[in-house]
């Protein structure tokens, strides 16, 4: 087995180990599963002298499952040991805001507790006075444990182990967290403010969501319309958005710098953009993959998309093992990507679709959107209990306008600092595109929502069927890095 295949399967088995540990299986059961797989691969190797040597490699690599589970248990224990929180008692405590506050009818943010306590809690407060990233606050109130096990797991993925609703507060100091991130978040707020100067409230909020992933100004009705139309992902920064940003940065820097210098500035630019937009799982995954691909191009090595996906997942899991099971954004991001990379070619081959993209790239958008939706459907059904059958059409009608919206959105945000009349002129143009998109969302939000339930077992059957479909339709097609 060549090194890139060994690396891929090693990462895959490590991630399996992490996932099994997240199910709270006994460490000895996980060891038993690993040993069983090793014996199975050894049997396949010895059962036929002509069998590929790959099975012998897989037998050894399957033991990496144990390493993955051990890493999860170690990180979990380390995290718990560093927590000192008094629950269900009225106490005084202070802490710094370490994420971008979610605003609306109330504000919600994560606090890093300070001595004599330690750990992170989620605080909910009235909408006024506003607190910002880096603010140090004095609190008087009660810290409670999450109300359910599922909610506790959801919060634990971010290192949060308690909640406090509407405690008394007093502002103590500002800039008590990363100054770089604080500056980036302030820049984000000023860009959103520029949108609000030249666009109506709903359009400014929608533009902020597409360009910067900012959803704090969304009304409850608009959020529901996006959910019903299947277009919520448009304001969750994904690989598509990051690709547009990376491409734009690369072209711009290419005018002023040599390729080597432009590469490092591109990496810095992508990283800064991800931090500014909240570092959600989908954007982090896309940024890591984008940087890996840029690096491969820089050193002249041919990159494998399969290994790039695996490495991106490994890096994120090493940073936080809990995202693999408890972060829906992480799961949706990778499922959609795998659907685009592997399912789309199989669908294209099965239906004998033409290679041409068609008018306004409708054929390519249809293929990509359909494949991504099919790949994420079980996850959506498990977590939301339904889906919009017309969402594919809605996304096809909107997707082609996203690069234009992002380009003119960035341009509008920048000119708002320099020359407001020019920003107003740009606002007239982008207003037309946003009106079109909002109309599509309104129309498709009126179509029926199918309520369908699916459990873990059903999802496993679904994905095995999808894998068989991909394998069958690509069996005659040479696949790079195939074992």
Short mmCIF file of C-alpha atoms in Angstrom, two decimals:
data_model
loop_
_atom_site.label_atom_id
_atom_site.label_comp_id
_atom_site.label_asym_id
_atom_site.label_seq_id
_atom_site.Cartn_x
_atom_site.Cartn_y
_atom_site.Cartn_z
CA UNK A 1 0.00 0.00 0.00
CA UNK A 2 1.40 3.36 -1.03
CA UNK A 3 1.90 6.04 1.60
CA UNK A 4 -1.08 8.26 0.69
CA UNK A 5 -3.44 5.26 0.92
CA UNK A 6 -1.94 4.24 4.27
CA UNK A 7 -2.37 7.82 5.50
CA UNK A 8 -6.01 7.91 4.39
CA UNK A 9 -6.95 4.62 6.07
CA UNK A 10 -4.99 5.50 9.19
CA UNK A 11 -6.98 8.75 9.49
CA UNK A 12 -10.25 6.94 8.74
CA UNK A 13 -9.67 4.34 11.48
CA UNK A 14 -8.61 7.08 13.93
CA UNK A 15 -11.88 8.94 13.28
CA UNK A 16 -13.85 5.71 13.72
CA UNK A 17 -12.19 5.28 17.11
CA UNK A 18 -13.14 8.84 18.10
CA UNK A 19 -16.73 8.27 16.99
CA UNK A 20 -17.07 4.97 18.89
CA UNK A 21 -15.74 6.66 22.03
CA UNK A 22 -18.26 9.49 21.61
CA UNK A 23 -21.02 6.85 21.77
CA UNK A 24 -19.78 6.17 25.33
CA UNK A 25 -18.83 2.60 24.51
CA UNK A 26 -16.49 0.88 26.93
CA UNK A 27 -12.82 1.12 26.00
CA UNK A 28 -12.62 -2.69 26.11
CA UNK A 29 -15.52 -3.01 23.65
CA UNK A 30 -13.72 -0.63 21.26
CA UNK A 31 -10.54 -2.72 21.60
CA UNK A 32 -12.62 -5.80 20.78
CA UNK A 33 -14.03 -4.13 17.64
CA UNK A 34 -10.52 -3.15 16.54
CA UNK A 35 -9.16 -6.67 17.10
CA UNK A 36 -12.14 -8.18 15.25
CA UNK A 37 -11.46 -5.98 12.20
CA UNK A 38 -7.78 -6.88 12.30
CA UNK A 39 -8.61 -10.61 12.34
CA UNK A 40 -11.13 -10.13 9.52
CA UNK A 41 -8.58 -8.38 7.28
CA UNK A 42 -5.97 -11.04 8.10
CA UNK A 43 -8.46 -13.74 7.13
CA UNK A 44 -9.13 -11.98 3.80
CA UNK A 45 -5.39 -11.74 3.21
CA UNK A 46 -4.62 -15.42 3.94
CA UNK A 47 -7.77 -16.82 2.28
CA UNK A 48 -6.39 -16.16 -1.17
CA UNK A 49 -2.75 -16.00 -2.15
CA UNK A 50 -3.66 -13.53 -4.88
CA UNK A 51 -5.29 -11.15 -2.42
CA UNK A 52 -3.83 -7.68 -2.42
CA UNK A 53 -1.28 -6.81 0.23
CA UNK A 54 -3.63 -3.97 1.18
CA UNK A 55 -5.57 -6.29 3.52
CA UNK A 56 -2.42 -6.89 5.55
CA UNK A 57 -1.93 -3.14 5.86
CA UNK A 58 -5.58 -2.67 6.84
CA UNK A 59 -5.22 -5.33 9.53
CA UNK A 60 -2.43 -3.30 11.12
CA UNK A 61 -4.05 0.09 10.57
CA UNK A 62 -7.34 -1.05 12.12
CA UNK A 63 -5.57 -0.93 15.50
CA UNK A 64 -5.48 2.87 15.09
CA UNK A 65 -9.14 2.74 16.17
CA UNK A 66 -7.83 2.16 19.71
CA UNK A 67 -5.63 5.27 19.42
CA UNK A 68 -8.61 7.37 18.28
CA UNK A 69 -10.80 6.25 21.18
CA UNK A 70 -7.96 6.79 23.66
CA UNK A 71 -7.48 10.34 22.35
CA UNK A 72 -11.19 11.10 22.82
CA UNK A 73 -11.24 9.76 26.40
CA UNK A 74 -8.02 11.62 27.25
CA UNK A 75 -9.32 14.94 25.92
CA UNK A 76 -12.65 14.47 27.68
CA UNK A 77 -10.98 13.76 31.03
CA UNK A 78 -8.53 16.63 30.59
CA UNK A 79 -11.40 19.03 29.86
CA UNK A 80 -13.40 17.94 32.93
CA UNK A 81 -10.36 18.17 35.25
CA UNK A 82 -9.93 21.84 34.34
CA UNK A 83 -13.48 22.80 35.30
CA UNK A 84 -14.38 24.38 38.64
CA UNK A 85 -18.01 25.50 38.58
CA UNK A 86 -20.50 25.76 41.45
CA UNK A 87 -23.93 24.70 40.20
CA UNK A 88 -27.42 25.60 41.45
CA UNK A 89 -26.26 28.16 44.02
CA UNK A 90 -26.50 31.95 43.88
CA UNK A 91 -22.90 33.10 43.61
CA UNK A 92 -20.76 36.00 42.43
CA UNK A 93 -18.41 35.35 39.53
CA UNK A 94 -16.67 37.14 36.70
CA UNK A 95 -15.58 36.19 33.23
CA UNK A 96 -14.63 37.40 29.75
CA UNK A 97 -16.79 37.14 26.62
CA UNK A 98 -14.93 34.77 24.27
CA UNK A 99 -17.27 34.59 21.27
CA UNK A 100 -19.34 36.94 19.13
CA UNK A 101 -22.62 37.66 20.99
CA UNK A 102 -25.82 36.41 19.35
CA UNK A 103 -28.29 39.28 19.37
CA UNK A 104 -32.04 39.47 18.91
CA UNK A 105 -34.79 39.59 21.53
CA UNK A 106 -31.95 38.90 23.97
CA UNK A 107 -28.16 38.47 23.77
CA UNK A 108 -26.34 35.20 24.33
CA UNK A 109 -22.61 34.55 24.55
CA UNK A 110 -19.96 32.29 26.07
CA UNK A 111 -18.03 33.33 29.17
CA UNK A 112 -14.59 32.11 30.24
CA UNK A 113 -14.80 32.09 34.03
CA UNK A 114 -11.99 33.65 36.04
CA UNK A 115 -10.52 32.75 39.44
CA UNK A 116 -11.65 31.32 41.79
CA UNK A 117 -13.75 29.48 39.20
CA UNK A 118 -12.74 28.01 35.84
CA UNK A 119 -14.46 26.69 32.75
CA UNK A 120 -16.93 28.04 30.23
CA UNK A 121 -20.63 28.83 30.62
CA UNK A 122 -23.33 30.12 28.28
CA UNK A 123 -24.95 33.36 29.49
CA UNK A 124 -28.30 34.76 28.36
CA UNK A 125 -29.06 38.44 29.08
CA UNK A 126 -31.50 41.16 28.09
CA UNK A 127 -30.69 42.88 24.81
CA UNK A 128 -29.45 46.01 26.61
CA UNK A 129 -26.79 46.95 27.61
CA UNK A 130 -24.82 45.38 24.78
CA UNK A 131 -21.72 43.40 25.59
CA UNK A 132 -18.97 42.62 23.09
CA UNK A 133 -16.22 40.11 22.52
CA UNK A 134 -13.43 40.59 25.08
CA UNK A 135 -15.55 42.38 27.71
CA UNK A 136 -14.84 41.41 31.32
CA UNK A 137 -18.10 41.24 33.29
CA UNK A 138 -19.06 40.78 36.93
CA UNK A 139 -22.09 38.50 37.47
CA UNK A 140 -24.37 37.69 40.35
CA UNK A 141 -26.68 34.76 39.74
CA UNK A 142 -27.01 30.98 39.43
CA UNK A 143 -25.12 28.65 37.12
CA UNK A 144 -27.13 25.59 36.16
CA UNK A 145 -26.31 22.35 34.41
CA UNK A 146 -27.75 21.90 30.87
CA UNK A 147 -31.39 20.79 31.07
CA UNK A 148 -30.94 17.58 29.03
CA UNK A 149 -28.21 15.15 28.05
CA UNK A 150 -28.49 16.04 24.36
CA UNK A 151 -28.20 19.76 25.14
CA UNK A 152 -25.25 19.05 27.45
CA UNK A 153 -23.49 17.19 24.60
CA UNK A 154 -24.25 20.05 22.21
CA UNK A 155 -22.69 22.59 24.59
CA UNK A 156 -19.78 20.32 25.57
CA UNK A 157 -18.49 20.35 21.99
CA UNK A 158 -17.63 24.03 22.62
CA UNK A 159 -16.24 23.31 26.10
CA UNK A 160 -19.37 24.77 27.74
CA UNK A 161 -20.64 22.95 30.85
CA UNK A 162 -23.14 25.35 32.42
CA UNK A 163 -25.74 28.02 31.68
CA UNK A 164 -26.84 31.18 33.46
CA UNK A 165 -30.01 33.01 32.46
CA UNK A 166 -30.39 36.73 33.21
CA UNK A 167 -27.95 37.16 36.11
CA UNK A 168 -27.17 40.66 37.40
CA UNK A 169 -24.23 42.17 35.54
CA UNK A 170 -21.66 44.93 35.83
CA UNK A 171 -19.16 45.87 33.14
CA UNK A 172 -15.55 45.76 34.40
CA UNK A 173 -13.18 46.14 31.44
CA UNK A 174 -12.81 45.64 27.69
CA UNK A 175 -10.25 43.94 25.42
CA UNK A 176 -9.68 41.01 27.78
CA UNK A 177 -9.43 38.45 24.95
CA UNK A 178 -7.53 38.13 21.66
CA UNK A 179 -6.88 41.61 20.30
CA UNK A 180 -6.57 40.31 16.75
CA UNK A 181 -9.95 38.57 16.87
CA UNK A 182 -11.48 41.58 18.61
CA UNK A 183 -10.29 43.86 15.78
CA UNK A 184 -11.66 41.47 13.16
CA UNK A 185 -15.06 41.27 14.86
CA UNK A 186 -15.23 45.07 15.14
CA UNK A 187 -14.43 45.28 11.42
CA UNK A 188 -17.27 42.84 10.78
CA UNK A 189 -19.69 45.02 12.77
CA UNK A 190 -18.64 48.12 10.82
CA UNK A 191 -19.11 46.33 7.47
CA UNK A 192 -22.61 45.22 8.52
CA UNK A 193 -23.30 48.82 9.57
CA UNK A 194 -22.30 49.94 6.05
CA UNK A 195 -24.84 47.49 4.61
CA UNK A 196 -27.52 48.97 6.85
CA UNK A 197 -26.75 52.51 5.66
CA UNK A 198 -27.68 51.78 2.04
CA UNK A 199 -30.11 48.83 2.19
CA UNK A 200 -33.37 48.07 3.92
CA UNK A 201 -33.25 46.09 7.21
CA UNK A 202 -34.13 42.70 5.72
CA UNK A 203 -31.84 43.03 2.70
CA UNK A 204 -28.95 44.32 4.83
CA UNK A 205 -29.41 41.36 7.19
CA UNK A 206 -29.57 38.90 4.26
CA UNK A 207 -26.44 40.39 2.67
CA UNK A 208 -24.61 40.20 6.01
CA UNK A 209 -25.61 36.55 6.28
CA UNK A 210 -24.33 35.60 2.81
CA UNK A 211 -21.09 37.61 2.94
CA UNK A 212 -20.14 37.32 6.62
CA UNK A 213 -22.37 34.60 8.07
CA UNK A 214 -23.98 37.18 10.38
CA UNK A 215 -27.54 36.12 11.31
CA UNK A 216 -28.14 38.18 14.43
CA UNK A 217 -30.45 40.64 12.62
CA UNK A 218 -32.67 37.94 11.08
CA UNK A 219 -36.30 38.04 12.16
CA UNK A 220 -37.96 34.86 13.41
CA UNK A 221 -40.27 34.90 10.36
CA UNK A 222 -37.37 35.16 7.92
CA UNK A 223 -35.49 32.30 9.60
CA UNK A 224 -38.60 30.15 9.26
CA UNK A 225 -38.95 31.03 5.57
CA UNK A 226 -35.34 30.02 4.92
CA UNK A 227 -35.85 26.72 6.75
CA UNK A 228 -39.04 25.91 4.83
CA UNK A 229 -37.47 26.80 1.47
CA UNK A 230 -34.32 24.78 2.23
CA UNK A 231 -32.03 27.79 1.77
CA UNK A 232 -30.69 28.21 5.34
CA UNK A 233 -27.26 27.00 4.22
CA UNK A 234 -26.84 30.17 2.13
CA UNK A 235 -26.06 32.11 5.32
CA UNK A 236 -23.89 29.38 6.85
CA UNK A 237 -20.49 30.01 5.30
CA UNK A 238 -19.40 26.94 3.38
CA UNK A 239 -16.68 25.79 1.04
CA UNK A 240 -18.47 27.59 -1.79
CA UNK A 241 -18.17 30.95 -0.02
CA UNK A 242 -14.58 30.33 1.10
CA UNK A 243 -13.63 29.28 -2.44
CA UNK A 244 -14.98 32.59 -3.77
CA UNK A 245 -13.05 34.50 -1.09
CA UNK A 246 -9.81 32.56 -1.73
CA UNK A 247 -10.14 33.02 -5.49
CA UNK A 248 -10.76 36.76 -5.10
CA UNK A 249 -7.81 37.18 -2.70
CA UNK A 250 -5.55 35.23 -5.05
CA UNK A 251 -6.44 37.36 -8.09
CA UNK A 252 -6.10 40.63 -6.17
CA UNK A 253 -2.73 39.76 -4.59
CA UNK A 254 -1.44 38.41 -7.89
CA UNK A 255 -1.41 41.96 -9.24
CA UNK A 256 0.98 43.20 -6.56
CA UNK A 257 3.10 40.29 -5.31
CA UNK A 258 5.07 37.32 -6.54
CA UNK A 259 3.40 33.91 -6.26
CA UNK A 260 5.29 32.90 -3.08
CA UNK A 261 4.42 36.13 -1.26
CA UNK A 262 0.83 36.00 -2.54
CA UNK A 263 0.48 32.47 -1.14
CA UNK A 264 1.31 33.51 2.43
CA UNK A 265 -0.92 36.58 2.23
CA UNK A 266 -3.72 34.35 0.88
CA UNK A 267 -3.35 32.00 3.86
CA UNK A 268 -3.45 34.96 6.26
CA UNK A 269 -6.45 36.43 4.45
CA UNK A 270 -8.44 33.18 4.51
CA UNK A 271 -7.63 32.64 8.21
CA UNK A 272 -8.62 36.22 9.10
CA UNK A 273 -11.91 35.89 7.19
CA UNK A 274 -12.79 32.63 8.97
CA UNK A 275 -12.05 34.18 12.39
CA UNK A 276 -14.05 37.28 11.52
CA UNK A 277 -17.09 35.22 10.51
CA UNK A 278 -17.16 33.12 13.68
CA UNK A 279 -15.05 30.10 12.68
CA UNK A 280 -18.02 27.79 12.08
CA UNK A 281 -17.31 24.15 11.25
CA UNK A 282 -18.16 24.48 7.56
CA UNK A 283 -15.92 27.52 7.02
CA UNK A 284 -13.05 26.04 9.07
CA UNK A 285 -13.21 22.82 7.05
CA UNK A 286 -13.23 24.76 3.79
CA UNK A 287 -10.36 26.99 4.94
CA UNK A 288 -8.20 24.03 5.95
CA UNK A 289 -8.84 22.29 2.62
CA UNK A 290 -8.20 25.48 0.70
CA UNK A 291 -4.88 26.07 2.47
CA UNK A 292 -3.81 22.44 1.90
CA UNK A 293 -4.60 22.73 -1.82
CA UNK A 294 -2.76 26.07 -2.06
CA UNK A 295 0.23 24.49 -0.32
CA UNK A 296 0.16 21.52 -2.70
CA UNK A 297 0.16 23.88 -5.67
CA UNK A 298 3.00 25.91 -4.14
CA UNK A 299 5.33 22.92 -3.66
CA UNK A 300 4.31 21.32 -6.94
CA UNK A 301 2.77 18.17 -5.46
CA UNK A 302 -0.41 16.66 -6.90
CA UNK A 303 -3.01 16.68 -4.13
CA UNK A 304 -5.69 14.02 -3.58
CA UNK A 305 -9.13 15.42 -2.81
CA UNK A 306 -9.86 12.29 -0.76
CA UNK A 307 -6.82 12.78 1.46
CA UNK A 308 -7.41 16.52 1.65
CA UNK A 309 -10.90 15.89 3.04
CA UNK A 310 -9.50 13.34 5.48
CA UNK A 311 -6.72 15.65 6.69
CA UNK A 312 -9.18 18.54 7.16
CA UNK A 313 -11.41 16.29 9.26
CA UNK A 314 -8.44 15.00 11.28
CA UNK A 315 -7.18 18.51 12.10
CA UNK A 316 -10.62 19.61 13.31
CA UNK A 317 -11.09 16.45 15.39
CA UNK A 318 -7.61 16.78 16.93
CA UNK A 319 -8.51 20.32 17.99
CA UNK A 320 -11.93 19.24 19.29
CA UNK A 321 -12.88 15.51 19.21
CA UNK A 322 -16.52 16.25 20.09
CA UNK A 323 -17.29 17.95 16.76
CA UNK A 324 -17.35 14.57 15.00
CA UNK A 325 -20.57 13.51 16.68
CA UNK A 326 -22.08 16.57 18.31
CA UNK A 327 -21.54 19.37 15.76
CA UNK A 328 -24.26 19.24 13.09
CA UNK A 329 -22.49 21.92 11.05
CA UNK A 330 -19.37 19.73 10.90
CA UNK A 331 -21.42 16.72 9.79
CA UNK A 332 -23.44 18.62 7.18
CA UNK A 333 -20.32 20.26 5.78
CA UNK A 334 -18.44 17.01 5.22
CA UNK A 335 -21.52 15.08 4.06
CA UNK A 336 -22.32 17.74 1.44
CA UNK A 337 -18.69 17.81 0.29
CA UNK A 338 -18.54 14.02 -0.06
CA UNK A 339 -21.81 14.13 -1.98
CA UNK A 340 -20.39 16.67 -4.43
CA UNK A 341 -17.06 14.86 -4.86
CA UNK A 342 -18.26 11.25 -5.09
CA UNK A 343 -22.03 11.15 -5.61
CA UNK A 344 -22.24 13.86 -8.29
CA UNK A 345 -20.08 11.95 -10.85
CA UNK A 346 -22.11 8.78 -10.21
CA UNK A 347 -25.40 10.63 -10.72
CA UNK A 348 -24.06 12.27 -13.88
CA UNK A 349 -23.02 8.89 -15.24
CA UNK A 350 -26.25 7.12 -14.24
CA UNK A 351 -28.48 9.70 -15.97
CA UNK A 352 -25.99 10.17 -18.85
CA UNK A 353 -25.94 13.93 -18.33
CA UNK A 354 -24.04 16.12 -20.75
CA UNK A 355 -20.68 17.62 -19.76
CA UNK A 356 -21.76 21.14 -20.77
CA UNK A 357 -22.93 23.30 -17.86
CA UNK A 358 -25.85 24.80 -19.79
CA UNK A 359 -27.39 28.27 -19.61
CA UNK A 360 -26.27 30.08 -16.43
CA UNK A 361 -24.60 26.81 -15.37
CA UNK A 362 -28.02 25.30 -14.57
CA UNK A 363 -26.90 21.74 -15.28
CA UNK A 364 -23.85 21.99 -12.99
CA UNK A 365 -25.89 23.70 -10.26
CA UNK A 366 -28.57 21.01 -10.55
CA UNK A 367 -26.00 18.24 -10.23
CA UNK A 368 -24.12 19.81 -7.31
CA UNK A 369 -27.23 20.88 -5.40
CA UNK A 370 -28.99 17.54 -5.86
CA UNK A 371 -25.93 15.51 -4.83
CA UNK A 372 -25.33 17.65 -1.74
CA UNK A 373 -29.00 17.48 -0.72
CA UNK A 374 -29.10 13.70 -1.13
CA UNK A 375 -25.93 13.33 0.94
CA UNK A 376 -27.16 15.44 3.87
CA UNK A 377 -30.80 14.32 3.87
CA UNK A 378 -30.49 11.68 6.67
CA UNK A 379 -28.78 14.24 8.92
CA UNK A 380 -31.54 16.78 8.25
CA UNK A 381 -34.27 14.21 8.87
CA UNK A 382 -32.70 13.06 12.16
CA UNK A 383 -32.25 16.62 13.44
CA UNK A 384 -35.28 18.43 12.02
CA UNK A 385 -37.74 15.64 11.21
CA UNK A 386 -38.47 16.81 7.67
CA UNK A 387 -37.32 18.54 4.50
CA UNK A 388 -38.53 20.70 1.64
CA UNK A 389 -38.93 18.67 -1.58
CA UNK A 390 -38.65 21.84 -3.69
CA UNK A 391 -35.43 23.07 -2.04
CA UNK A 392 -33.32 21.78 -4.94
CA UNK A 393 -35.14 24.06 -7.39
CA UNK A 394 -34.89 27.03 -5.00
CA UNK A 395 -31.15 26.52 -4.62
CA UNK A 396 -30.58 26.20 -8.38
CA UNK A 397 -32.36 29.53 -8.93
CA UNK A 398 -30.30 31.27 -6.24
CA UNK A 399 -26.87 29.61 -6.36
CA UNK A 400 -25.64 31.33 -9.51
CA UNK A 401 -26.15 34.77 -7.97
CA UNK A 402 -24.05 34.10 -4.83
CA UNK A 403 -20.63 34.99 -6.37
CA UNK A 404 -22.10 38.29 -7.61
CA UNK A 405 -23.64 39.04 -4.21
CA UNK A 406 -20.37 38.29 -2.40
CA UNK A 407 -18.31 40.38 -4.84
CA UNK A 408 -20.57 43.44 -4.68
CA UNK A 409 -21.15 42.86 -0.97
CA UNK A 410 -17.43 43.12 -0.20
CA UNK A 411 -17.17 46.09 -2.56
CA UNK A 412 -20.14 47.79 -0.86
CA UNK A 413 -18.67 47.14 2.60
CA UNK A 414 -15.31 48.65 1.57
CA UNK A 415 -16.68 51.72 -0.26
CA UNK A 416 -18.89 52.48 2.74
CA UNK A 417 -15.69 53.43 4.58
CA UNK A 418 -14.27 55.47 1.73
CA UNK A 419 -17.08 57.20 -0.19
CA UNK A 420 -20.70 56.70 0.88
CA UNK A 421 -22.31 58.04 -2.36
CA UNK A 422 -20.52 55.31 -4.34
CA UNK A 423 -21.71 52.74 -1.80
CA UNK A 424 -25.28 53.97 -2.35
CA UNK A 425 -24.90 53.47 -6.12
CA UNK A 426 -23.60 49.93 -5.56
CA UNK A 427 -26.53 49.41 -3.21
CA UNK A 428 -28.98 50.08 -6.06
CA UNK A 429 -27.48 47.28 -8.10
CA UNK A 430 -27.15 44.72 -5.31
CA UNK A 431 -30.66 45.63 -4.13
CA UNK A 432 -32.02 44.16 -7.37
CA UNK A 433 -30.21 40.82 -6.91
CA UNK A 434 -31.23 40.56 -3.24
CA UNK A 435 -34.86 41.31 -4.14
CA UNK A 436 -34.78 38.43 -6.62
CA UNK A 437 -33.36 36.02 -4.02
CA UNK A 438 -35.81 37.09 -1.30
CA UNK A 439 -38.69 36.59 -3.73
CA UNK A 440 -37.50 33.06 -4.50
CA UNK A 441 -37.31 32.32 -0.76
CA UNK A 442 -40.83 33.71 -0.25
CA UNK A 443 -42.26 31.60 -3.08
CA UNK A 444 -40.63 28.33 -2.10
CA UNK A 445 -41.33 28.80 1.62
CA UNK A 446 -45.01 28.42 0.66
CA UNK A 447 -44.56 24.87 -0.65
CA UNK A 448 -45.38 21.97 1.69
CA UNK A 449 -42.86 20.70 4.24
CA UNK A 450 -42.61 16.92 4.34
CA UNK A 451 -42.42 15.58 7.89
CA UNK A 452 -40.38 12.36 7.82
CA UNK A 453 -38.59 10.70 10.72
CA UNK A 454 -35.38 8.72 10.38
CA UNK A 455 -33.30 7.02 13.06
CA UNK A 456 -29.64 6.02 13.20
CA UNK A 457 -30.35 2.56 11.75
CA UNK A 458 -32.26 4.06 8.81
CA UNK A 459 -29.40 6.51 8.17
CA UNK A 460 -26.88 3.63 8.09
CA UNK A 461 -29.00 1.74 5.52
CA UNK A 462 -29.39 4.95 3.50
CA UNK A 463 -25.65 5.65 3.36
CA UNK A 464 -24.77 2.02 2.58
CA UNK A 465 -27.21 2.16 -0.34
CA UNK A 466 -25.69 5.44 -1.51
CA UNK A 467 -22.18 3.94 -1.26
CA UNK A 468 -23.28 0.94 -3.33
CA UNK A 469 -24.76 3.30 -5.95
CA UNK A 470 -21.50 5.26 -6.13
CA UNK A 471 -19.40 2.09 -6.36
CA UNK A 472 -21.62 0.54 -9.05
CA UNK A 473 -21.67 3.61 -11.29
CA UNK A 474 -17.95 4.34 -10.90
CA UNK A 475 -16.71 0.74 -11.08
CA UNK A 476 -15.43 1.16 -14.63
CA UNK A 477 -14.07 4.60 -14.05
CA UNK A 478 -10.42 4.81 -12.96
CA UNK A 479 -10.30 6.31 -9.47
CA UNK A 480 -7.09 7.95 -8.36
CA UNK A 481 -5.50 6.56 -5.19
CA UNK A 482 -7.74 3.52 -5.29
CA UNK A 483 -6.52 0.57 -3.16
#
